[in-house]
Each structure stands twice: as structure tokens, then as C-alpha cells.
XYZ file of C-alpha atoms in Angstrom:
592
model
C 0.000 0.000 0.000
C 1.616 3.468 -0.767
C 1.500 6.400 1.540
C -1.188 7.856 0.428
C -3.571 5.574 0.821
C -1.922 4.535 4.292
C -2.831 7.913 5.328
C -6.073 7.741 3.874
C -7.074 4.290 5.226
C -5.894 5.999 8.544
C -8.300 8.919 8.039
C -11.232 6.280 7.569
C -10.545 4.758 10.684
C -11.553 7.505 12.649
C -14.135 9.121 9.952
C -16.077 5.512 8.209
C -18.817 7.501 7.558
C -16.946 8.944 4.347
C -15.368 6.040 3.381
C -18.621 5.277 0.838
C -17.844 8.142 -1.264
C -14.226 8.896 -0.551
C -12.012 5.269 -1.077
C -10.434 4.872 -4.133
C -10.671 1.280 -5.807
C -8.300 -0.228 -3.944
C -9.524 0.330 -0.430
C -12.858 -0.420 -1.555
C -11.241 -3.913 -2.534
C -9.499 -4.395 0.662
C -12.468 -3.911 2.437
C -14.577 -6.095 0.530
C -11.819 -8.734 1.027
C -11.657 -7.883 4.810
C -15.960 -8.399 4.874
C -14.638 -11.647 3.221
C -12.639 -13.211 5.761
C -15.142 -11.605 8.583
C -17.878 -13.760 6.332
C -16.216 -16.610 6.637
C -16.349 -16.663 10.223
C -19.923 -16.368 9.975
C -20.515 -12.572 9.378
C -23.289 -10.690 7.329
C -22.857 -7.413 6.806
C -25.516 -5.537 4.623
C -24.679 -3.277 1.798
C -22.224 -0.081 2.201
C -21.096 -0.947 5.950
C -17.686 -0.788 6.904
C -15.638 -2.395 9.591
C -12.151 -0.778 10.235
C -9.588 -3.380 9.756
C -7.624 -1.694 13.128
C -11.116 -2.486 15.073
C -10.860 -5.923 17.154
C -14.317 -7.785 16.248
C -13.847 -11.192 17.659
C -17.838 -12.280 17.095
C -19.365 -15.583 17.132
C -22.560 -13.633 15.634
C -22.324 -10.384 13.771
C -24.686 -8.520 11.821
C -24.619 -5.243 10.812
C -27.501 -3.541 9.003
C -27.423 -1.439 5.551
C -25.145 1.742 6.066
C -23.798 1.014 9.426
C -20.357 0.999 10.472
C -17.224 -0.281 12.975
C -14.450 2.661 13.451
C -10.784 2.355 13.925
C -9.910 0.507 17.919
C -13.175 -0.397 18.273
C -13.716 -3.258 19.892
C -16.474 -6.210 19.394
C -16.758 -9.282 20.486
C -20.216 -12.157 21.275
C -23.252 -11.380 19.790
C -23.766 -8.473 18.020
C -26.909 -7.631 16.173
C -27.204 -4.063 14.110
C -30.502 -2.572 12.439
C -29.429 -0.041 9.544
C -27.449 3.100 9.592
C -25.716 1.966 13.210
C -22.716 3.278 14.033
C -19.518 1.775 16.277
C -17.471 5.177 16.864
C -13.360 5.201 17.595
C -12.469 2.863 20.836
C -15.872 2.167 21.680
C -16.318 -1.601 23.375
C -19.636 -3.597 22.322
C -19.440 -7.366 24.184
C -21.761 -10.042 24.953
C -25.353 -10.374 23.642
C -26.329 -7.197 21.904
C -28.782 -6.162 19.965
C -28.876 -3.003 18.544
C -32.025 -1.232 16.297
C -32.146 0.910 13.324
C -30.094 4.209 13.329
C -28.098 4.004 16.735
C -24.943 5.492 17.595
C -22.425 4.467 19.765
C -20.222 7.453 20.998
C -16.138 7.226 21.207
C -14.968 5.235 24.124
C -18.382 4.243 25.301
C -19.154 0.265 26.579
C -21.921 -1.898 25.870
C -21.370 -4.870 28.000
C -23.860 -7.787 27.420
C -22.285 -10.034 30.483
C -21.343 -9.915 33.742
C -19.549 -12.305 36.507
C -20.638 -13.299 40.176
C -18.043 -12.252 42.632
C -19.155 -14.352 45.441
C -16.320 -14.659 48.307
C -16.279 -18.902 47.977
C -13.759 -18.335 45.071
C -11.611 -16.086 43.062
C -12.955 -13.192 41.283
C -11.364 -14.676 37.355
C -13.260 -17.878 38.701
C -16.660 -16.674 38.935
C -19.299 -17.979 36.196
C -20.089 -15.610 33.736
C -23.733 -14.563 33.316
C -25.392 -12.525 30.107
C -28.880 -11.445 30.112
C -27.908 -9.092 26.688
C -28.414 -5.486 26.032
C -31.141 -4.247 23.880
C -31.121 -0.953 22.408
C -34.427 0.387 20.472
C -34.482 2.666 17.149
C -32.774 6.030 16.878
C -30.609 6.223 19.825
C -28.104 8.585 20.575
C -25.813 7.041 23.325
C -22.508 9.947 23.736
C -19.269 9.437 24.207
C -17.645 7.733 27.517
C -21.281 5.750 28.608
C -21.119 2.737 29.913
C -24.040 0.254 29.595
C -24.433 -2.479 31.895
C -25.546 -6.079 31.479
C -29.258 -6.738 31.358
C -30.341 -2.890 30.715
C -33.334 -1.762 27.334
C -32.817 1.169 26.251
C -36.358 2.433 24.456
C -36.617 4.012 20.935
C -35.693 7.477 20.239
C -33.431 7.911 23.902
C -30.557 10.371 24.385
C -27.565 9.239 26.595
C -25.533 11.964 28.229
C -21.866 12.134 27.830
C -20.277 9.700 30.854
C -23.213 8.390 32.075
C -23.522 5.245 33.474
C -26.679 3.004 32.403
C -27.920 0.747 35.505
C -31.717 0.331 34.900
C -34.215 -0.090 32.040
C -34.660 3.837 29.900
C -38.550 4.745 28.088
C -38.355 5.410 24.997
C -37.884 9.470 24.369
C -35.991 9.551 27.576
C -33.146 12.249 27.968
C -30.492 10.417 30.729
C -27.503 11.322 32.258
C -25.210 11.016 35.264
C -23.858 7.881 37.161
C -25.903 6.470 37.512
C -27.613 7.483 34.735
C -31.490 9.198 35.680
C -34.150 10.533 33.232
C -34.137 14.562 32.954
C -36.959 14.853 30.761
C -38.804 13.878 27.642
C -36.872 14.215 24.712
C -40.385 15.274 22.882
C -40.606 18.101 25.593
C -39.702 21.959 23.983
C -36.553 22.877 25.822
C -35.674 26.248 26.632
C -33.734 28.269 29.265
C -35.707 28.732 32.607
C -37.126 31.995 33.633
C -38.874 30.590 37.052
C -35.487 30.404 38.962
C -33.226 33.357 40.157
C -29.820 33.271 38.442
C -27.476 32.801 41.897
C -30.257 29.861 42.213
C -29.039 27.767 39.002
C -26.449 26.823 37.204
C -24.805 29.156 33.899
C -27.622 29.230 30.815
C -30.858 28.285 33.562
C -29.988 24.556 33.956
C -31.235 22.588 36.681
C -29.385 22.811 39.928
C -28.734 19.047 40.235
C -27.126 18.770 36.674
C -24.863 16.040 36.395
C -20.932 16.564 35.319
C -20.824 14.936 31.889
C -23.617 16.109 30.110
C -23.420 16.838 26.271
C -24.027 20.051 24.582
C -27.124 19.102 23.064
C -28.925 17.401 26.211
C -28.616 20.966 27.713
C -30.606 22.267 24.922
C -28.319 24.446 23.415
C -24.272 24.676 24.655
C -24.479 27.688 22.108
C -27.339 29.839 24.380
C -25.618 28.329 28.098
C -22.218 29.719 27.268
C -23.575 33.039 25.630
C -26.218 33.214 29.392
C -22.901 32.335 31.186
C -20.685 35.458 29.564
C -23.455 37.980 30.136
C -23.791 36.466 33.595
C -19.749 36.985 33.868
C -20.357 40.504 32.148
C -22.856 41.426 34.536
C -20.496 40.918 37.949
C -16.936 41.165 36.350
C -16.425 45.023 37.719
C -17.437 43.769 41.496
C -15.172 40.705 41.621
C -12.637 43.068 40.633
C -13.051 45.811 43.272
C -13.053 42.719 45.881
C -9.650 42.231 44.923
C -8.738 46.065 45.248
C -7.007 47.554 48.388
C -7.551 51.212 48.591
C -5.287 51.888 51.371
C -2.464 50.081 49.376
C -3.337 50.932 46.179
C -2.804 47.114 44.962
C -4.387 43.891 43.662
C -4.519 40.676 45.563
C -5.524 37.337 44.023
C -8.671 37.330 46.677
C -9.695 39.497 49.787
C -7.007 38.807 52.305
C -4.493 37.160 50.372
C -1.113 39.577 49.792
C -0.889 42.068 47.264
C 0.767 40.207 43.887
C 2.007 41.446 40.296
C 0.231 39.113 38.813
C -3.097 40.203 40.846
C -2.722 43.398 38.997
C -2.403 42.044 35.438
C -5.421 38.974 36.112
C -7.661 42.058 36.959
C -6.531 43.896 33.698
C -6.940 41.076 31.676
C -10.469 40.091 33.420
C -11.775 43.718 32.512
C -10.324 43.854 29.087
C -11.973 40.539 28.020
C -15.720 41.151 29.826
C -15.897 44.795 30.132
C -13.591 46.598 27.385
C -11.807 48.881 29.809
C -8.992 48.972 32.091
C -10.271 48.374 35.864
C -11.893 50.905 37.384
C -10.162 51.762 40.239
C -7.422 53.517 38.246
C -7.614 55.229 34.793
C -5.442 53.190 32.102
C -2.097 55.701 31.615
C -2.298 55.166 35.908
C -2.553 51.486 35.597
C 0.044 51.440 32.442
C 2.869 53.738 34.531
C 2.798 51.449 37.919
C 2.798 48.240 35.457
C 6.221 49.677 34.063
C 7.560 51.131 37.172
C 8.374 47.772 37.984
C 10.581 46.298 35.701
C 14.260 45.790 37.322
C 16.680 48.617 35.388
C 19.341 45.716 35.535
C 17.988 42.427 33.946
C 14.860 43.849 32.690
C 12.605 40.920 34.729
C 9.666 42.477 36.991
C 10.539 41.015 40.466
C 7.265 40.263 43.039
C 6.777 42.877 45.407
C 8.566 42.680 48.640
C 6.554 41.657 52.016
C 5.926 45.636 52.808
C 4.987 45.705 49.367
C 7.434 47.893 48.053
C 9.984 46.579 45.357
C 11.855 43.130 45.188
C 14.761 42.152 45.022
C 16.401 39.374 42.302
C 18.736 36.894 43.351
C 22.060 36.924 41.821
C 22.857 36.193 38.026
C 24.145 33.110 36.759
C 27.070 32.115 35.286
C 25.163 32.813 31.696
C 23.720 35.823 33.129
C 20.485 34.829 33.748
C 18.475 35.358 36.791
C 16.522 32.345 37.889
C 13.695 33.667 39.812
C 9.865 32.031 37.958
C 8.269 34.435 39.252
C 9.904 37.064 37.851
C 9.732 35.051 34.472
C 6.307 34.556 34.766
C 5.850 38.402 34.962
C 7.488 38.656 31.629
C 4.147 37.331 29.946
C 1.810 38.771 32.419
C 3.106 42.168 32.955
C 3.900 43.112 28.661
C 0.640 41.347 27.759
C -1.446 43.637 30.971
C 0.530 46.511 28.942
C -0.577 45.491 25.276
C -4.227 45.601 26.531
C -3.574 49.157 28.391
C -1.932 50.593 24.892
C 1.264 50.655 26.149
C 4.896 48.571 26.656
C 7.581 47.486 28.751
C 9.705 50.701 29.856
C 13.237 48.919 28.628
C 14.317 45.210 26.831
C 13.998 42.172 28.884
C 18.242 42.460 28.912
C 18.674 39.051 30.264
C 17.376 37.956 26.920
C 18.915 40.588 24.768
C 22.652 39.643 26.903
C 22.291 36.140 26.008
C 24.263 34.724 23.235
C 23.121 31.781 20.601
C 25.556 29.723 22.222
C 24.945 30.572 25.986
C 21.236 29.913 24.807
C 21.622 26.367 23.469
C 23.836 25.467 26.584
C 21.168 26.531 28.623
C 18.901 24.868 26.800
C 20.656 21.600 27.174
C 20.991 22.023 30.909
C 17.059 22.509 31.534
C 15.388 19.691 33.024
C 13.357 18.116 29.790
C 13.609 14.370 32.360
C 12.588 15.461 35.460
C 10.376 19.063 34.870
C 9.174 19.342 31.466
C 7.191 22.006 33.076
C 9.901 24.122 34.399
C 12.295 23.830 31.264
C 9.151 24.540 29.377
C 8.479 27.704 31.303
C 12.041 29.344 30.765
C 11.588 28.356 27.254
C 8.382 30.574 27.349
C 9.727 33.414 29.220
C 12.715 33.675 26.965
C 10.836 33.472 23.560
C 8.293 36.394 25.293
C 11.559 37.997 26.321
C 12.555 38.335 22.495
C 9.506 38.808 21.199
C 9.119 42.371 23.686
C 12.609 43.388 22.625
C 11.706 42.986 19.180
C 8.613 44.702 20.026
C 10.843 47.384 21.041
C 13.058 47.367 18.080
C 16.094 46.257 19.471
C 18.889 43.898 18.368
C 19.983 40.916 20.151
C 23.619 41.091 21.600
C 24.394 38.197 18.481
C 22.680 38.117 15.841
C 20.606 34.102 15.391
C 19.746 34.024 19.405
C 15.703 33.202 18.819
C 16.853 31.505 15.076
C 19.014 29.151 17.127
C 16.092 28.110 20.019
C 13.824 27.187 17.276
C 16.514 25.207 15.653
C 16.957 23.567 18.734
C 13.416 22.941 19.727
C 13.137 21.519 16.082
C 15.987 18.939 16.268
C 14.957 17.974 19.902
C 11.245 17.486 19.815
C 10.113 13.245 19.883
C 8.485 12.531 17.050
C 6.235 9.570 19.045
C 4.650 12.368 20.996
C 5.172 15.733 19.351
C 6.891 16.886 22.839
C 10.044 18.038 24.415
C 10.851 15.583 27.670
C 10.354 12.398 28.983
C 7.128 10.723 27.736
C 6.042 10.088 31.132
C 5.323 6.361 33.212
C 2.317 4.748 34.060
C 2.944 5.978 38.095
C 3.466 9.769 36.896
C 1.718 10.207 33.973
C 1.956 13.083 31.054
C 0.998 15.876 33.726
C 4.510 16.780 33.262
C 5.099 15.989 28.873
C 1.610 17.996 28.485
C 1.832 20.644 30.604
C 5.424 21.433 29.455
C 4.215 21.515 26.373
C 1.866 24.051 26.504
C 4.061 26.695 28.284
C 6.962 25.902 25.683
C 4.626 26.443 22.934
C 2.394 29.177 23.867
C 5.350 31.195 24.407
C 7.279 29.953 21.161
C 5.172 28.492 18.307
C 1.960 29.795 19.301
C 3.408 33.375 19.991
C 5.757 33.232 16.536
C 3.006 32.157 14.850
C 5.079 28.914 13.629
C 3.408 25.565 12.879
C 4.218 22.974 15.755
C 5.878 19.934 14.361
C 3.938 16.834 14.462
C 0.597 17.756 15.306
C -1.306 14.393 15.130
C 0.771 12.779 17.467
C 0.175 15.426 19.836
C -2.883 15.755 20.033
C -2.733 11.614 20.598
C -0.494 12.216 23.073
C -2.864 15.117 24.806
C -5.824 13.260 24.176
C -4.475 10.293 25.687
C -3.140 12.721 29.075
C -7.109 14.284 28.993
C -8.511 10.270 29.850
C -6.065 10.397 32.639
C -8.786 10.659 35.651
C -6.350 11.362 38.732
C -5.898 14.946 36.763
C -9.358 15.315 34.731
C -12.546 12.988 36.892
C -15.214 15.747 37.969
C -13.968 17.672 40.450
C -10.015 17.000 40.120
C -10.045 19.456 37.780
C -7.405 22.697 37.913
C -7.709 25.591 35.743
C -3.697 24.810 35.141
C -4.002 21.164 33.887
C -7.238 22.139 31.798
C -5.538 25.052 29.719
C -2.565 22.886 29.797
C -4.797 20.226 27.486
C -7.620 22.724 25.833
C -4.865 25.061 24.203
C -2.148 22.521 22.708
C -5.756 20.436 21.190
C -6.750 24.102 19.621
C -3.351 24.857 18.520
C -2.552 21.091 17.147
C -5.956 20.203 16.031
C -7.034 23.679 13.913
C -5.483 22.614 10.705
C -5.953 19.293 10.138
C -8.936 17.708 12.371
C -7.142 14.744 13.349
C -9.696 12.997 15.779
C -11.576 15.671 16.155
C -14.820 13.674 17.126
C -12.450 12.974 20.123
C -11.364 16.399 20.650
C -15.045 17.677 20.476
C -16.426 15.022 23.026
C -13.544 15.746 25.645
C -13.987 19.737 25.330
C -17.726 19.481 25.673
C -17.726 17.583 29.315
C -14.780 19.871 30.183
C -16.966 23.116 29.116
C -20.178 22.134 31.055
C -18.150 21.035 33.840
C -16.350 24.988 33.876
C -20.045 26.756 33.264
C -20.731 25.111 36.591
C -17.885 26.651 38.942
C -18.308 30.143 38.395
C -19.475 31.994 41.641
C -21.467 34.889 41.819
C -20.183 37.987 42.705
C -16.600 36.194 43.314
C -15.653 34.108 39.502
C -13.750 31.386 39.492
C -11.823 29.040 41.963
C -8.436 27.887 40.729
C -8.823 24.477 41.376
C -7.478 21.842 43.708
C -3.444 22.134 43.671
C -1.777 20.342 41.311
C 1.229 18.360 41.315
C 3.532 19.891 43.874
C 0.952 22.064 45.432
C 0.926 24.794 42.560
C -1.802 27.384 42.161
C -3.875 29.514 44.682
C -6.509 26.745 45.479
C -10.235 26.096 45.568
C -11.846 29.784 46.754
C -12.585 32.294 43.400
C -9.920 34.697 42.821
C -8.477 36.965 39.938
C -5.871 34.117 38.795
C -8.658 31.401 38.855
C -11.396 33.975 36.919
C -8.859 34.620 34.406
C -7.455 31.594 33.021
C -11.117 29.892 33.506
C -11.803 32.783 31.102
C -9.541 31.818 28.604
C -10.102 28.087 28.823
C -13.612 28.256 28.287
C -12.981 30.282 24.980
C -11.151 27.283 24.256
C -13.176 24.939 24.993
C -16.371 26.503 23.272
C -13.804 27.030 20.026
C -13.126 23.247 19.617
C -16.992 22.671 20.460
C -17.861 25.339 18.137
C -19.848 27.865 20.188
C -17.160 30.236 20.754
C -18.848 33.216 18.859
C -21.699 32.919 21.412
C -19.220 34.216 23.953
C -18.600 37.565 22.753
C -15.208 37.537 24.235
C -11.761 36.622 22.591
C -8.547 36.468 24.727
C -6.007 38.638 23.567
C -3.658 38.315 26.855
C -1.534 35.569 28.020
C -3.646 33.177 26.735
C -4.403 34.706 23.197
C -4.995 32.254 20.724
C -3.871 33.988 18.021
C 0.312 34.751 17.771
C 1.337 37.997 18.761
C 3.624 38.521 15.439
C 3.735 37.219 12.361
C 6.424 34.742 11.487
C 9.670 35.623 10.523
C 10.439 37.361 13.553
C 9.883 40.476 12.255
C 8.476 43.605 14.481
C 4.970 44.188 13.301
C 4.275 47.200 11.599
């Protein structure tokens, strides 16, 4: 088989549903030999279905109706029964006795088992007799991605089954279910429509019930459209007082939260925050006021914008390295947050970020080499991102680098270095640790190099297998786990990977709308959004609502709604920190 069609039997896999009117003659031969063997074995498939030949169907009965359809990793074994126009979607499971009616579908990663096992204590668990009272599915079904179906259950005609649900007990047909277990909600032949009998601090974002399950699909809430656009004017509506609860008058400065210490970062969240919901700077100071303390603190030296000290007057650095830089993350972290708080304002940094402009191409790649891409992908990946934002505000600025090829030489590097298994820069993780620390290195390494440059990141299928793949991981992503750190850290590299080409975007679409509805839910009035529960190490500001929380929620639920498609409902478009777009043009060159 040549390349082409490789890559095209590859794309059919995880798209069947074009593989009718798209295959060339020779994969329509190769499937009609692969329907072949399957025959042989006591198959019968109707006319235009498809099986993936990378799906594991191990049947002693199959049939498959007229126009219906096994995707790529699926996997099928016992008794399977199809109507027409069914379909199996990517890694979904369908085992035991099953018997499925006309025009059902089968989300990604969802599992129909027909069987089950006693697990009495007078012997081992793999010893227990296995039972199978079959699973019966009725016509035109919609059953969403991640469900699980249990042994002995009927689902009715015409039912809807909520992302992640898990299906105990018998459904009537027209139900709407969801949740784990899974419950009715309503009638799917009921008109839906947002509620105007509850109080909005009395319901959740877009007039859904209280009690709505985590997992629910965009179309089970009526419209995901209408709850994120209800959710921005909600955000809209409150976004000036959650700021001035963050404001100290006698100070004059931002903390993340009332009582928490006055921050930098504080003071560019609540920029950012305003900018995106109300189109101003805060109110508590006019913009040139905000603009002129923003620059005031940038270090003369090293050009890095230290954290205040404890009487909240100016920090200090710690001493340069060997290289000349100053290792201090906060203080590189301020190189994003304080120049993009400035962009938004209409103004810039006072002076270069000099530790950047000081470095040469060769003290670059030898720090480069010395980060640690084994042990904290995240932390090499944030100096990569504070040094690329370094260049790009000193090009910003107009100025040279002290040699000429500095920022040619890191993307030189970055492009000899990255693995071409996982699209990334560090250790591919273990099954104790996970990718926490390959994913979320990733995204602060790109956002501040590719995704700033505008520059195409190399080998963008395999990461977004390699993100999609982190995303299942439920110590880091199971309702309530959930930081706004690890979800930005997954939504942004699947926008930036993903725009182009669509690789397994079915995938991509199911994991960002359970993420969204889950985020609509933890906004709270008057007070935005908690951070989340720390993540590895103990990083971020926690659980209560703060500016840091309210702002990268912000941005990851433009993200989110993006890859759903519902993003325009918002009326909101980051343009800070976590901008989509680049903030040049590529070729390095200082925008005009």
C-alpha cells in the first residue's frame, strides 16, 4: 500500500462515515476482502457498511444492518446484532449479547457490556461464572461518548444518553439520561428552553437545573451555544465587582482574593479580566495610571519584573548566573503577564527584557541543554516561554539581540529535539506519573514559542494523541479533580494542534464538551472562578474564586467553546496571556 492511501485508510478509521464516497478502488477492494474473511467466520454485513480493519471484532454472531459501520480501535466481540445506519465510533467496546435497532450510535470510548460475573467470596474473582442477560437498544438512539451500559439494561426508541453516564436500569423510549448512575431529565419530545422561574445565583450558567450532572453533552442541555452566551453575560454582569473585591484602597494594589497579599500578577489577572468582559482597564485607576505602575516595575538591571517585597514595596532578584540569567519564575512569569497587561492598556515594557537581549546563541543552546526536559518538562518549558516572550518584547521594542541568530538558534533547537512519538520536548512520562509533566510542558513551551511566533508545531497528530491520551487520565481530569492549570494545559495545545488538520476531532469535540459544562458550573457569583485543587507539587492559589482562577477559567472556556464550536456565542476573545492567536507574524519580524 503506498503512503497515500496509508494515510487515507488511517483517516477512515476515525471518519467511516466517508469512506462510501471517498475510497479509491483499492480500499474499496481491501475492504470487501476484509468483509470476506469476517464472512467466513460467519458474518453478514448488509450493503455499504464498513468495519475498520484496526477495530478488534472477535464475534461468534455479527450482523450489521445497511449503512452502518465499525471505526478504527473499536472493539467487538459475542453477539452483536445491528438494524441499519448503526454506528460503532473510535475505541468504543460492544461485548456479549447485543442487539442493537435501526439508526443508533455508539459514541467514542463508550461500553456496551452484554455479560457480567458473580463475585461471590467462595472463590476467586477470574473464577466466577459468567452470566449474560444481553443489552437491547431500540431505534434512533443517541448514546454519547464515555457511557457505559451495563448487562441486562433496554434502552427504548428514540433515547438520548448523556456524555459519561452510566446506564444501571431499564430507559422509556424518548428519555433524555444522564449522570452515574444514569437518571431521566426529561422527555426528549418536551420543547426545551432556558428557565425563567429560577433566580440566576439559584441555578447553574444558561438556567440549567441545579442538580445537573458533570458529563452532560451540549445538546442534552438544549443548546451549549445559548448556556455559554447566558454564562458570559452572567460573567459581564459581575466582572467590575469581583474586581473591586480584589482592590485595596489603602495600598493601592491587587490581591488574588480578599485577604491574600498584594501580587504582580493580581494586577495584570484584573486587567486582563476587565479587558476581556468589560472593554476597559479596571476601574479603580484610569489606564495611563494602571500602564505607569505596570512599568515602574521592571528591574533597570535584567529587565525581569521582580514580586513585590513583604511591605509591598519593590523586590529584590537573586544573583545572576554564570550565563547571566536570573533564575527567579516568578519574575519570568511576569514577563508574559506584565507586557501582555501593557498590550491591553496601549502601552509597553519601559526597557528590553536584557537578560534575553545579553544572552548569546551559544549561551542559549547550553542553557537549553541544561534545563530539566527528564525530570520538569514544566519548568524547562516555562524558561523556554519566558525567553521566547523575552525576544519577542525586545523585538517589540526594536532592538537587536547582543548576536545576531539568538531566537533563530532556540527554534533550531526545539526543532531537532522534539520526539516525534509524541510531538513533545521531555520524557514521555510512566504509568505511576503520567503526562501531567510531557503535556503541561508543552503548553508553556509552545504558547510562548510556536503559538506566539506564529510557527506551525511539528507533528501535530501525534500530539494531540499524546494530549488526548493525558485528557482520559482521571487522577488529573474525573469531575472535580479538575485545575484551571491542567485544563488550559490540554484545551490550548488540542486548539493549537488540532485547527489545521482535524485529526480525531470527534475525540477532541467530546472531551472539550464535558470539560466546558463542567467549567459553566464553577463560576461563583459575585466572586468568579476558583483555581482548582493544587496540582502536582501544590501549585496554584486553590479552591476559593480569585483573579488568577477567573482569568485563566476565562480563557479556557474560549477554548473549549472554540473546539466545540460555540465560541462566537461568547462575545469575548482572549487577547492576553492566553491569546490564541500569535502575537507577530512569522519571521520574527516587528509588526508594523
Amino acid at each position: 500500500m503506498d503512503a497515500e492511501n496509508a494515510l487515507a485508510d488511517s483517516y477512515f478509521d476515525y471518519c467511516p462515515w466517508d469512506f462510501v464516497d471517498r475510497a479509491s478502488a483499492g480500499q474499496q477492494a481491501e475492504q470487501d476482502a476484509h468483509q470476506r474473511r469476517l464472512a467466513e467466520s460467519g458474518a453478514r454485513l448488509g450493503p455499504r457498511c464498513y468495519v475498520s480493519q484496526a477495530a478488534g471484532v472477535f464475534t461468534g454472531t455479527l450482523r450489521l444492518g445497511a449503512d452502518s459501520y465499525i471505526a478504527g480501535h473499536a472493539y467487538v466481540t459475542g453477539e452483536v446484532t445491528a438494524g441499519d445506519d448503526c454506528t460503532v465510533n473510535p475505541y468504543a467496546t460492544v461485548r456479549g449479547r447485543i442487539t442493537l435497532g435501526d439508526g443508533v450510535r455508539i459514541g467514542a470510548h463508550s461500553s456496551l457490556l452484554g455479560f457480567n460475573h458473580g463475585f461471590a467470596p467462595d472463590r476467586p474473582v477470574h473464577r466466577q461464572p459468567l452470566t449474560s442477560k444481553g443489552i437491547t437498544v431500540g431505534d434512533d438512539v443517541w448514546i454519547g461518548s464515555h457511557v457505559v451500559v451495563l448487562d441486562g439494561v433496554t434502552i427504548g426508541d428514540h433515547c438520548v444518553v448523556g456524555a459519561g453516564a452510566v446506564v444501571t436500569k431499564d430507559l422509556a423510549p424518548w428519555t433524555v439520561a444522564a449522570g452515574n448512575p444514569a437518571r431521566p431529565l426529561r422527555d426528549r419530545r418536551a420543547q426545551v428552553g432556558p428557565r425563567r422561574d429560577r433566580a440566576v445565583s439559584g441555578a447553574l450558567p444558561g438556567g440549567l437545573p441545579d442538580d445537573l450532572p458533570d458529563g452532560l453533552s451540549s445538546d442534552l442541555s438544549g443548546d451549549l451555544g445559548d448556556a455559554v452566551a447566558r454564562f458570559a453575560d452572567r460573567a459581564r454582569a459581575q466582572a467590575a465587582d469581583l474586581i473591586s473585591r480584589c482592590w485595596n484602597p489603602e495600598t493601592g494594589r491587587y490581591a488574588d482574593r480578599p485577604g491574600a497579599p498584594a501580587t504582580v500578577r493580581a494586577h495584570c489577572d484584573a486587567v486582563e479580566i476587565a479587558d476581556l468582559l468589560l472593554g476597559s482597564p479596571p476601574e479603580q485607576l484610569a489606564a495611563d495610571e494602571h500602564a505607569e505602575r505596570l512599568r515602574a516595575l521592571q528591574d533597570p538591571g535584567s529587565g525581569l519584573v521582580p514580586e513585590f517585597a513583604p511591605d509591598g514595596g519593590p523586590g529584590e532578584l537573586p544573583a545572576p548566573a554564570a550565563d547571566g540569567w536570573i533564575d527567579d519564575g516568578t519574575a519570568e512569569y511576569h514577563v508574559l503577564a506584565v507586557g501582555y497587561a501593557l498590550d491591553l492598556l496601549g502601552s509597553r515594557l519601559t526597557q528590553p527584557v536584557h537578560v534575553v537581549r545579553r544572552m548569546t546563541a551559544d549561551q542559549l543552546l547550553a542553557r537549553l541543554g541544561s534545563l530539566p526536559w527528564r525530570t520538569g518538562t514544566w519548568s524547562a518549558g516555562a524558561w523556554v516561554d519566558c525567553w521566547a516572550t523575552g525576544a519577542h518584547r525586545n523585538l517589540e521594542l526594536g532592538v537587536e539581540d547582543g548576536e545576531p541568530g539568538a531566537l533563530e538558534a532556540l527554534f533550531g533547537w526545539l526543532t531537532t529535539r522534539v520526539d516525534p512519538w509524541t510531538g513533545m520536548w521531555g520524557t514521555a512520562g510512566s504509568p505511576d506519573a503520567g503526562r501531567l509533566q510531557l503535556v503541561n510542558g508543552y503548553y508553556r513551551l509552545t504558547r510562548g514559542s510556536y503559538a506566539q511566533f506564529g510557527l506551525d508545531v511539528p507533528y501535530a497528530e501525534r500530539v494531540v494523541d499524546t494530549v488526548l491520551a493525558h485528557g482520559r487520565d482521571q487522577r488529573w481530569f474525573a469531575a472535580g479533580r479538575e485545575n484551571a492549570c491542567n485544563v488550559l494545559d490540554v484545551a490550548h495545545p488540542l486548539w493549537l494542534a488540532g485547527r489545521r488538520g482535524g485529526h480525531r476531532a470527534a475525540e477532541v469535540r467530546a472531551w472539550a464538551e464535558e470539560q466546558l459544562t463542567r467549567a459553566l458550573g464553577r463560576w461563583r457569583d459575585g466572586a468568579g472562578f476558583g483555581f482548582g485543587p493544587a496540582g502536582e507539587g501544590g501549585g496554584g492559589p486553590g479552591r476559593e474564586p480569585g483573579l488568577q482562577g477567573t482569568e485563566m477559567w476565562l480563557a479556557i472556556v474560549w477554548l473549549l467553546a472554540d473546539l466545540v464550536g460555540v465560541a462566537d456565542r461568547l462575545a469575548y476573545r482572549p487577547c492576553g496571556v492566553h491569546r490564541p492567536e500569535p502575537a507577530r507574524s512569522p519571521g520574527f519580524a516587528t509588526p508594523g
